XYZ file of C-alpha atoms in Angstrom:
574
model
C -23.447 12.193 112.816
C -20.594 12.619 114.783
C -17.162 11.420 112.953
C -15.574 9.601 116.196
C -18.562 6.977 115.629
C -17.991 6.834 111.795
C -17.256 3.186 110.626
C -14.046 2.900 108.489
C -10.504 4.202 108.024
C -9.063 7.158 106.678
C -5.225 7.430 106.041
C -2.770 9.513 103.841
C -0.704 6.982 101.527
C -2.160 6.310 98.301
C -2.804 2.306 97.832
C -0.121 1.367 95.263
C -2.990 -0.988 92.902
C -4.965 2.143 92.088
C -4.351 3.282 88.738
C -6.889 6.300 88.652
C -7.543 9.062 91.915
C -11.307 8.092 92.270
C -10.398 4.724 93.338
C -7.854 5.684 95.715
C -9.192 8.831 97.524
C -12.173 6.271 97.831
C -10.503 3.930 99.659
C -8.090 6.726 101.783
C -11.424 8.315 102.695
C -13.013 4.978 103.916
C -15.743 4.885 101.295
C -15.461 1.362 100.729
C -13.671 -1.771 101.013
C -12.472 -4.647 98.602
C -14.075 -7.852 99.071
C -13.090 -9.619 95.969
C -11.813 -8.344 92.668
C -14.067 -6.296 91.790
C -16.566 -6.488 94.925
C -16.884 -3.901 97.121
C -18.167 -3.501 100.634
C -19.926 0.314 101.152
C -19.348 2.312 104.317
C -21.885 5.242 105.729
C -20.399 7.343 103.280
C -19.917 5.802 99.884
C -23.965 4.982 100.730
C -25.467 8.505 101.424
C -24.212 8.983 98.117
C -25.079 6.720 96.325
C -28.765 6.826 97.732
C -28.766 10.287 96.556
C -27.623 10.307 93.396
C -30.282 6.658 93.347
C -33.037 9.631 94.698
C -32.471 11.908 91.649
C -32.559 9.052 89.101
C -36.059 7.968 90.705
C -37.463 11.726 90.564
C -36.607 12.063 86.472
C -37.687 8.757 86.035
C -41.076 9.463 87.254
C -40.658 12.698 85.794
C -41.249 11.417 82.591
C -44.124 8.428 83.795
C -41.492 5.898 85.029
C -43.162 3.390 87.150
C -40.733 1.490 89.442
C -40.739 -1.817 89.609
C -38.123 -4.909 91.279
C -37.497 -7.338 88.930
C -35.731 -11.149 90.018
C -32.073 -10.966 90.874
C -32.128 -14.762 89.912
C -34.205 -15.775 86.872
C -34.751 -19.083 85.402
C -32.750 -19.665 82.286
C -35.905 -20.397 80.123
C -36.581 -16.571 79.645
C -32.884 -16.234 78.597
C -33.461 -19.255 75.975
C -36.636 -17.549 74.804
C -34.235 -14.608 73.655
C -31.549 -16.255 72.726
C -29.111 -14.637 74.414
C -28.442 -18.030 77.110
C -26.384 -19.150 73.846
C -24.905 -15.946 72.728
C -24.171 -13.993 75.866
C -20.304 -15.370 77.302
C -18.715 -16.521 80.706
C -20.028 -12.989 81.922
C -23.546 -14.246 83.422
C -23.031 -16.640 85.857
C -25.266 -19.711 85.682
C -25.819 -22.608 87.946
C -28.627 -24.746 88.986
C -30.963 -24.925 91.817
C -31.491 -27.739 94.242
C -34.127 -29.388 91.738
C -31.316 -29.199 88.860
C -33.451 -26.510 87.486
C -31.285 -24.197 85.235
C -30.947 -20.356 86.567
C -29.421 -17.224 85.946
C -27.888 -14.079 87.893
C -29.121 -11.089 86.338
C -26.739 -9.004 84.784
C -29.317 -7.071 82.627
C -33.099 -7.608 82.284
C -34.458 -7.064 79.077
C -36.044 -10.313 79.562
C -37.204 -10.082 82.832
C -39.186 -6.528 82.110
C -40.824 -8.211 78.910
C -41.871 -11.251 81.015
C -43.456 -8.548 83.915
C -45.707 -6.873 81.259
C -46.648 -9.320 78.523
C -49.775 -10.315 80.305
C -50.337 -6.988 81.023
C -49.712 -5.275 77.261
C -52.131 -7.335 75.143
C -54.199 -4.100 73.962
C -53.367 -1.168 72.230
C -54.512 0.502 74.740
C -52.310 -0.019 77.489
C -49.337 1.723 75.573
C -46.877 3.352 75.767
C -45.531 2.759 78.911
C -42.070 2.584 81.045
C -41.138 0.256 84.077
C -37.781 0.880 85.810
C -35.942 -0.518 88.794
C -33.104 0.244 90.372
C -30.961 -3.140 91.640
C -27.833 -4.632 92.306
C -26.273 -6.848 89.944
C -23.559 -9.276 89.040
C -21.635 -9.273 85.948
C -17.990 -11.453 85.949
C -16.057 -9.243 84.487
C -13.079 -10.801 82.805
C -10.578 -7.782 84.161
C -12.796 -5.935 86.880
C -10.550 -2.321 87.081
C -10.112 1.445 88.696
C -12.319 0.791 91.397
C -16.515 1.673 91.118
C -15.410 2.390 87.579
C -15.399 -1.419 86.011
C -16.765 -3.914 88.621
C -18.213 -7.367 89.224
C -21.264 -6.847 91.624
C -22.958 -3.306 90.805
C -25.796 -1.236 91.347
C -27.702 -0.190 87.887
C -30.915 2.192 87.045
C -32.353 0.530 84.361
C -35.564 1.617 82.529
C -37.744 -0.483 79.836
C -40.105 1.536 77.755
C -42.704 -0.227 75.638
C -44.727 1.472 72.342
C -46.897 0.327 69.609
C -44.877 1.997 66.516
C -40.796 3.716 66.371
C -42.358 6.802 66.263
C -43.858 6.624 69.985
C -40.259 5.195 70.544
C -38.596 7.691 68.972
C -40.654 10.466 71.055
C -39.794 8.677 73.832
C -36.365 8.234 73.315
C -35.337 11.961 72.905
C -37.356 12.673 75.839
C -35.643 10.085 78.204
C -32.420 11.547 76.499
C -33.091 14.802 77.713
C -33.908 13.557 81.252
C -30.513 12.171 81.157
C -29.098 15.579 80.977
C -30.915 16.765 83.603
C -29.435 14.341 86.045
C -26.111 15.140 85.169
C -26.810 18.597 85.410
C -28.120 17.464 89.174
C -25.105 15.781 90.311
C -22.854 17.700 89.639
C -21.840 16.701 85.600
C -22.828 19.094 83.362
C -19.674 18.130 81.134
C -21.022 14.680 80.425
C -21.797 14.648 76.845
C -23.942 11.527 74.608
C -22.055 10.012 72.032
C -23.517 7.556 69.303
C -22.883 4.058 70.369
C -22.235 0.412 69.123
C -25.521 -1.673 70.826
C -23.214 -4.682 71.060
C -25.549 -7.563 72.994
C -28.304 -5.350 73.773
C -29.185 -5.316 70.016
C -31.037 -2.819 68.626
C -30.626 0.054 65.865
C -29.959 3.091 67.514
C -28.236 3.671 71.263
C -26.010 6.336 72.345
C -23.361 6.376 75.393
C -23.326 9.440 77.956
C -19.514 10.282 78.705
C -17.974 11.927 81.095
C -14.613 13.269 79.344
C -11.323 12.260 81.264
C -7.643 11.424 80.447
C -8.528 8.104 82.327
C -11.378 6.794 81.028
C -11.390 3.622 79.060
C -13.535 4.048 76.188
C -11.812 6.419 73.209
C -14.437 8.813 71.358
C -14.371 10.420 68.177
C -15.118 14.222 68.121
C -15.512 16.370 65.476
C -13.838 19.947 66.235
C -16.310 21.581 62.929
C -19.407 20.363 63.791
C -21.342 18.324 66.298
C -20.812 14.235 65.157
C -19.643 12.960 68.503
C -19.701 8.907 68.450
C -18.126 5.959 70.571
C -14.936 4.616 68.944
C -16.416 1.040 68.297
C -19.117 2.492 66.099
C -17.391 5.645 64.426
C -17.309 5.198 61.098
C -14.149 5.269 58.908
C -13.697 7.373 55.897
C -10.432 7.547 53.971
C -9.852 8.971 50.713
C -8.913 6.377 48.677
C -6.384 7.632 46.152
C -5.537 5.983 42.687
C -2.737 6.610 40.456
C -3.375 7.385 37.269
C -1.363 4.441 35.439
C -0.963 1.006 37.045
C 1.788 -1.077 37.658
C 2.438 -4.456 36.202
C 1.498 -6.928 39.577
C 5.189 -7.828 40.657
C 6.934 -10.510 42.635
C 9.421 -9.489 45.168
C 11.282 -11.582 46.828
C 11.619 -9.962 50.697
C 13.884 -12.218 53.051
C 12.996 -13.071 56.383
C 10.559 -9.452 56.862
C 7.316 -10.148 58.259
C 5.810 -6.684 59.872
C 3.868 -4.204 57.440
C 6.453 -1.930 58.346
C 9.451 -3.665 57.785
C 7.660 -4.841 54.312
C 7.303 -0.878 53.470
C 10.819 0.318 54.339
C 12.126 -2.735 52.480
C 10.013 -1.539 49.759
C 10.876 1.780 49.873
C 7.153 2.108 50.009
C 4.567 4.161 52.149
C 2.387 2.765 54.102
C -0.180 4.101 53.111
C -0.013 2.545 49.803
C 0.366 -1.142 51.238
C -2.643 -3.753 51.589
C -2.347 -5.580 55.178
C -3.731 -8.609 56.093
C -5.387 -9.202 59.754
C -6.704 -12.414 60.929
C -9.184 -13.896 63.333
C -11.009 -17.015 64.179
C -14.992 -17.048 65.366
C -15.155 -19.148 69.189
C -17.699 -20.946 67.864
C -15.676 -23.420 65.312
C -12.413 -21.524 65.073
C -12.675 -21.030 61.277
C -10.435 -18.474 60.249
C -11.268 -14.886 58.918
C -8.791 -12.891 57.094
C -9.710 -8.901 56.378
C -7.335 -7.087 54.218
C -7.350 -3.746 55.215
C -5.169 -0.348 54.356
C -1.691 -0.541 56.231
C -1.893 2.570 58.208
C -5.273 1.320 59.630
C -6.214 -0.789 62.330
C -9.363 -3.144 62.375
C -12.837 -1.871 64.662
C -12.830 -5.744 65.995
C -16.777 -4.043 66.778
C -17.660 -3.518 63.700
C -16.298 -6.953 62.043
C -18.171 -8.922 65.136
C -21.441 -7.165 64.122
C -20.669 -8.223 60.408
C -19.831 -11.808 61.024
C -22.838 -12.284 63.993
C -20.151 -13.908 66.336
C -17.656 -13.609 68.279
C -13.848 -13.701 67.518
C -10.476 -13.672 68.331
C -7.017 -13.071 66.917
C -5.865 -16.261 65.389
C -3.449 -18.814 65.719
C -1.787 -19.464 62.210
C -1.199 -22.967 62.042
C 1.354 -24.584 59.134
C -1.901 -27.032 58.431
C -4.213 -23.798 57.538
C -2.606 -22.438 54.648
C -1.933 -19.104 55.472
C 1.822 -18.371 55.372
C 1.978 -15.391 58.187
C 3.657 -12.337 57.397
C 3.338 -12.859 53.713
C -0.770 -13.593 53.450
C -2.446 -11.464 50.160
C -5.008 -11.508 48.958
C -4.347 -12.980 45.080
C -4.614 -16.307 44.712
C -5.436 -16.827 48.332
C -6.373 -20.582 48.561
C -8.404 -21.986 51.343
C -10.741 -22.238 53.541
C -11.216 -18.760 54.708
C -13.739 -15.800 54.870
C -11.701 -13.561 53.268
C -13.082 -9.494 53.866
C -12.111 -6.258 52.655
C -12.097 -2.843 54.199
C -13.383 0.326 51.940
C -10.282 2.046 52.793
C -8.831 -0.540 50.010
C -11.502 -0.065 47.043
C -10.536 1.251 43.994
C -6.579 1.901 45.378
C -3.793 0.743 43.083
C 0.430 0.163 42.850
C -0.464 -1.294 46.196
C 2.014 -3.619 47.965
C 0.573 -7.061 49.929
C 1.883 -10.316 50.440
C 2.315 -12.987 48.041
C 0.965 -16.134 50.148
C 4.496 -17.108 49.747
C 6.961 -17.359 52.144
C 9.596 -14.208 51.887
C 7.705 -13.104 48.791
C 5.577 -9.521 48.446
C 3.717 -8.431 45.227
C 3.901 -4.890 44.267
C 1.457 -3.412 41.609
C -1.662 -4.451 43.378
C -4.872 -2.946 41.801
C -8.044 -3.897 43.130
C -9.732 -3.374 40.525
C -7.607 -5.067 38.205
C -6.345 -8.315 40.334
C -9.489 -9.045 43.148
C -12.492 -8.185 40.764
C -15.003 -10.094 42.943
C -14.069 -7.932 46.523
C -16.709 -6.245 48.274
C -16.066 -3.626 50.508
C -17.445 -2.431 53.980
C -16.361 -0.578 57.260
C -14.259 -2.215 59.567
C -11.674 0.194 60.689
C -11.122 2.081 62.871
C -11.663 5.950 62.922
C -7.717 7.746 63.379
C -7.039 11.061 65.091
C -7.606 13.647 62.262
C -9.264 11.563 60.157
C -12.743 12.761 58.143
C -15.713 13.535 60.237
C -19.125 11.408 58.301
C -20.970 14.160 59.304
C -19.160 17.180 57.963
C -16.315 15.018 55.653
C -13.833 17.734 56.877
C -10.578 16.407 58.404
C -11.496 17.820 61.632
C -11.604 14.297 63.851
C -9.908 14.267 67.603
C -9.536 11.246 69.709
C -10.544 11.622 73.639
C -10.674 9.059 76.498
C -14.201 8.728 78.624
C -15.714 7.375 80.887
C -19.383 5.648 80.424
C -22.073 7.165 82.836
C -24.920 5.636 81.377
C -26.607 4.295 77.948
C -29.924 4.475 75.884
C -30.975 2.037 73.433
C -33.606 1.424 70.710
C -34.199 -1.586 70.752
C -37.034 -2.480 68.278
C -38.549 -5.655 68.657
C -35.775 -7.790 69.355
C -36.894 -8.942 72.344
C -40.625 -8.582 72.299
C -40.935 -10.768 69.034
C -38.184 -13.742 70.823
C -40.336 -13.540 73.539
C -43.581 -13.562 71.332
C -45.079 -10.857 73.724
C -47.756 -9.514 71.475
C -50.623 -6.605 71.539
C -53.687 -6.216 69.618
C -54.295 -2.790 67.504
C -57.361 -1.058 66.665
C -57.940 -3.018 63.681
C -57.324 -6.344 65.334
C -54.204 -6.915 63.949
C -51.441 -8.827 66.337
C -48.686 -6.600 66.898
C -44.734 -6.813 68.625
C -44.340 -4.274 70.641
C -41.107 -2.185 70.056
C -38.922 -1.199 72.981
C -36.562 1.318 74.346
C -33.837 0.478 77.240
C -32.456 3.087 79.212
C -29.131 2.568 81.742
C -27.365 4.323 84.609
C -24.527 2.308 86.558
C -24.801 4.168 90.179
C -21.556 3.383 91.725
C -19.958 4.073 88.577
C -21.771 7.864 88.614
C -20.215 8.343 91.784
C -16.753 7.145 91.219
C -17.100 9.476 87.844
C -18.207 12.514 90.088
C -15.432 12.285 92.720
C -12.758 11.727 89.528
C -14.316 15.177 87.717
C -14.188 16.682 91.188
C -10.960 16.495 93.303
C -7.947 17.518 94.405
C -4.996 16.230 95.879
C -6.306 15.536 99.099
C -9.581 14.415 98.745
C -12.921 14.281 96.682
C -14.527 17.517 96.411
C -18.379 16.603 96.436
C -21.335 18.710 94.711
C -23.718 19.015 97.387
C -26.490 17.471 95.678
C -24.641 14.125 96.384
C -22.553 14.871 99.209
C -22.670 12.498 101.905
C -23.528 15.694 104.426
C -23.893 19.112 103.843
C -21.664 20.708 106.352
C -18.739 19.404 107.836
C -18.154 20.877 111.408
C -14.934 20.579 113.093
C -14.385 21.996 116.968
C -10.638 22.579 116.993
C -9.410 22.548 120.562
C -12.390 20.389 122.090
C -11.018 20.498 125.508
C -11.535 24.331 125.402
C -15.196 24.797 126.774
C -16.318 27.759 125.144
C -15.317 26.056 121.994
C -16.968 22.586 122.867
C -20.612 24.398 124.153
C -20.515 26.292 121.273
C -19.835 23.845 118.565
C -22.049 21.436 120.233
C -25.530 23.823 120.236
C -24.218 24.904 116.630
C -24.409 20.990 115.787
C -28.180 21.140 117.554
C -29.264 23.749 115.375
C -28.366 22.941 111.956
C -29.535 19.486 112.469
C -32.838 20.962 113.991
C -32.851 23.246 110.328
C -32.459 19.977 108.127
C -29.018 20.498 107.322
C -27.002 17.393 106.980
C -24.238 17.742 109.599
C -20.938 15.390 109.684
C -19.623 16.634 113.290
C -15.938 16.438 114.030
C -15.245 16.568 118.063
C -12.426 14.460 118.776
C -9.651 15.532 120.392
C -6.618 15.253 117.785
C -4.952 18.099 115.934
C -6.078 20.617 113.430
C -3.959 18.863 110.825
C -5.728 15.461 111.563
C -9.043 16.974 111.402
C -8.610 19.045 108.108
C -7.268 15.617 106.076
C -9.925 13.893 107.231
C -12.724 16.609 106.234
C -10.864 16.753 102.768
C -11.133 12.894 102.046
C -14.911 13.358 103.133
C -14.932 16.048 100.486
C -17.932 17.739 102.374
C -18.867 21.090 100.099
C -18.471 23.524 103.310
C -16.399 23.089 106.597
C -17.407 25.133 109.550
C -14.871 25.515 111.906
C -15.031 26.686 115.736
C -11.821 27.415 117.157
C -10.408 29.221 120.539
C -9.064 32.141 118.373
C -12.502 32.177 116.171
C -14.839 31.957 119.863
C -12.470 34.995 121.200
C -13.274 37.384 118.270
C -17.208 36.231 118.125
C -16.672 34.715 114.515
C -17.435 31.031 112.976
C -15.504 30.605 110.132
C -17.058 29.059 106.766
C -15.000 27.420 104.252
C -15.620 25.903 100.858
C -13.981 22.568 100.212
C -12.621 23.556 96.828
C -11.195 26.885 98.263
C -13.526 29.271 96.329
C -15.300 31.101 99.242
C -14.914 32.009 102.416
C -16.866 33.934 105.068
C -16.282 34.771 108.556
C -19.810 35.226 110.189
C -20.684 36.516 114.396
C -21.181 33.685 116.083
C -24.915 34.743 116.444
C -25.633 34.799 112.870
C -23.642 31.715 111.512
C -26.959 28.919 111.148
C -28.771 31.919 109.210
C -25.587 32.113 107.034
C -24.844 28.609 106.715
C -28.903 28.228 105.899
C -28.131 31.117 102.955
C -25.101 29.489 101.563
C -26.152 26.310 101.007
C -29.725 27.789 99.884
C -27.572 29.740 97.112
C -25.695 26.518 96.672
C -28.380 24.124 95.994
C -29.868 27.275 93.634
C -26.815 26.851 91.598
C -27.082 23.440 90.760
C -30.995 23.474 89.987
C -31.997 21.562 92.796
């Protein structure tokens, strides 16, 4: 490919909406383009990459008796009713109707599609296990589409569907899938990325787990334990707190507290730390806007995660009204009257000399004991897990908080879908059985933005040459000279004649032009002819992150080009 012909822009200045350095060097490099918020155009080569890195996922998908398949990019909204999820699942699936008014879907995810495929197929025993995977483009609207590739609209997914007759074929399956994940990390370039348990959210299921790629610009937070090896997504970390309790109880107390409102105001006033203060957070579910109040330990804040999977709906903060009872800023939980679900966090069982509002206006109680005052309270996980708080693996204080990004997703899912669906098998002894299912997840475009933000610099992406969109970036400087111009151009011959992957820079501009657009193509090794390199019978080799060099004769430099990306590919187990 020669660069002059290459469709799309390069430039220097750094768009001023990108708020992370994949999604800027990718459009500076002219990788892509913005269509809408968050749709993307692909050039040349934002798409050898991607096809690529979509190459790799198909060889460890086979690897392990994948069988690809293309499921419906529009699906009739019946299999989504079967489910259940046409109800549950929000404005994020767009649906609209066909000519014939005939309710359909955009596919977003296809759980049901994959169980529809092979429920005909899976009515014996003996047909299992097996997988079915695809790899498609998809449309999710996004509420706040950001950072480029990394959170988008319209994207291009892996996704796998594996199909047993018991959890423990599942679970066999599961850690062997998980370990094929690592191996395509490994491949492009990731070894870093690390799994982390995982909230299943509207995939369902009992088990998942989240692969992350650790950055300082990533927008999930996960909780790592620095003593052993508990590593788990923020929204299903659990919390534990030691829950301390004085050894003589105060008398329950009414203070009077002018015009404070915040938890910490309430605790200053109060002399009062805040640890030792109950707090009261409130929500309403979407569906009927009934109001849920969680008291929960003042220092903590509420895994909205965890209380959605507890209630089975959806929520949001609420808006206290003077008709709902709840007198904001001074809402306890004694002698709370109304119609509420009223919740409490463990971090608040068996505490006491607690302070919480008095469901009075400008009044606090002091002396709370829970055991004492709210005999009837039962107690469960909603908070969040805090930097240095106790690992509930080890139950050492050993917890750290890190920011990553999501580069793909497992899931157990049981039967969840199988029995909705009632796609059924027979077993040995006749019996009908549900099938139980495993879901595996890799967002494409979001593995390469992840790649180029792991590997970069300040002037471009610096791509492992398993993904690279060529292998060897060749740049004649001085093209008008035409020793330099025969040269370069039989060099160009023979390494595309050898197989290697050749992105061929022969314009006449200036050195400086030429070396800022090689580093935004990020190509792993520049090759660079030059009147001062012809004259002393050298080509000279250069690694795109700096860390080699080499300065072969002119006669030799395909057979040392052929070595170093040989020793290259070697490296990265290719």
């Amino acid at each position: 490919m020669k660069l002059e012909k290459l469709v799309g822009e390069r430039f220097r200045e750094r768009p001023s909406d990108c708020i992370i350095d994949s999604h800027a060097l990718m459009l500076r490099g002219g990788y892509m383009k913005n269509v809408a918020n968050g749709i993307f155009s692909s050039y040349m080569p934002l798409k050898r990459i991607t096809k690529k890195i979509e190459q790799i996922l198909r060889e460890e998908m086979d690897s392990i008796d994948g069988q690809e398949v293309q499921f419906p990019v529009v699906m009739p909204a019946s299999l989504w009713q079967e489910s259940g999820r046409y109800e549950s699942i929000g404005k994020e699936m767009v649906r609209f109707n066909d000519r014939g008014g005939s309710p359909l879907v955009l596919g977003m995810t296809h759980e049901e599609a994959a169980v529809e495929l092979v429920r005909d197929y899976g009515q014996s025993y003996t047909k299992y296990p097996f997988m079915v995977y695809q790899i498609q483009t998809k449309f999710r609207d996004e509420a706040r589409p950001r950072a480029g590739l990394i959170r988008v609209r319209e994207f291009t997914m892996k996704d796998a569907y594996s199909f047993h007759t018991n959890q423990e074929d599942l679970e066999k399956y599961y850690e062997k899938c998980h370990k094929a994940y690592e191996k395509i990390y490994k491949r492009v370039g990731l070894p870093q990325v690390i799994s982390v348990a995982s909230d299943s959210g509207m995939m369902g299921g009992n088990l998942s787990h989240e692969f992350m790629l650790l950055t300082p610009v990533g927008e999930d937070s996960i909780a790592i334990c620095t003593e052993c090896d508990y590593r788990a997504n923020m929204e299903a970390a659990e919390c534990i707190v030691s829950c301390h309790r004085d050894s003589i109880s105060e008398k329950l107390t009414l203070v009077y507290t002018p015009d404070i409102h915040t938890i910490k105001e309430v605790c200053d006033y109060l002399h009062c730390d805040i640890k030792t203060s109950c707090k009261a957070v409130v929500y309403q579910r979407n569906s009927d806007d009934s109001y849920v109040v969680l008291f929960i330990r003042g220092d903590l804040e509420v895994n909205e995660t965890k209380l959605t999977n507890y209630l089975g709906c959806d929520i949001h903060p609420a808006i206290i009204t003077e008709e709902c009872g709840l007198k904001t800023g001074y809402i306890g939980p004694v002698d709370l009257k109304g119609d509420f679900t009223v919740l409490f966090d463990r971090s608040l069982e068996g505490a006491n000399n607690l302070s919480c509002g008095a469901n009075r206006c400008e009044y606090h109680y002091t002396g709370l004991d829970m055991q004492r005052d709210i005999k009837d309270a039962e107690y469960h996980d909603f908070a969040k897990i805090q930097e240095g708080g106790i690992c509930p693996h080890c139950l050492k204080p050993s917890i750290t908080v890190s920011r990553g990004i999501e580069v793909g997703n497992i899931f157990q899912l049981g039967t969840k879908y199988t029995k909705s669906m009632n796609m059924t098998y027979t077993n040995s002894n006749g019996e009908t059985k549900y099938p139980v299912m495993g879901c595996y997840g890799i967002g494409v475009g979001r593995l390469a933005a992840a790649i180029c933000e792991a590997h970069h610099d300040d002037y471009g992406p610096i791509w492992p040459i398993s993904v690279a969109p060529w292998h060897i970036h060749l740049c004649a400087v001085r093209c008008d000279d035409s020793e330099v111009k025969a040269y370069a151009d039989k060099l160009y011959d023979d390494l595309r004649n050898s197989g290697i992957e050749v992105i061929y820079d022969d314009r006449r501009v200036s050195a400086g032009v030429m070396f800022s657009d090689a580093d935004l193509l990020g190509v792993p090794f520049r090759v660079i002819v030059s009147p001062r390199n012809i004259k002393q019978g050298k080509v000279e080799i250069i690694s795109r992150d700096k860390s080699f060099s080499a300065s072969p004769s002119m006669d030799f430099a395909k057979d040392e080009i052929l070595k170093i990306l040989a020793n290259e590919k070697r490296n990265l187990s290719l």
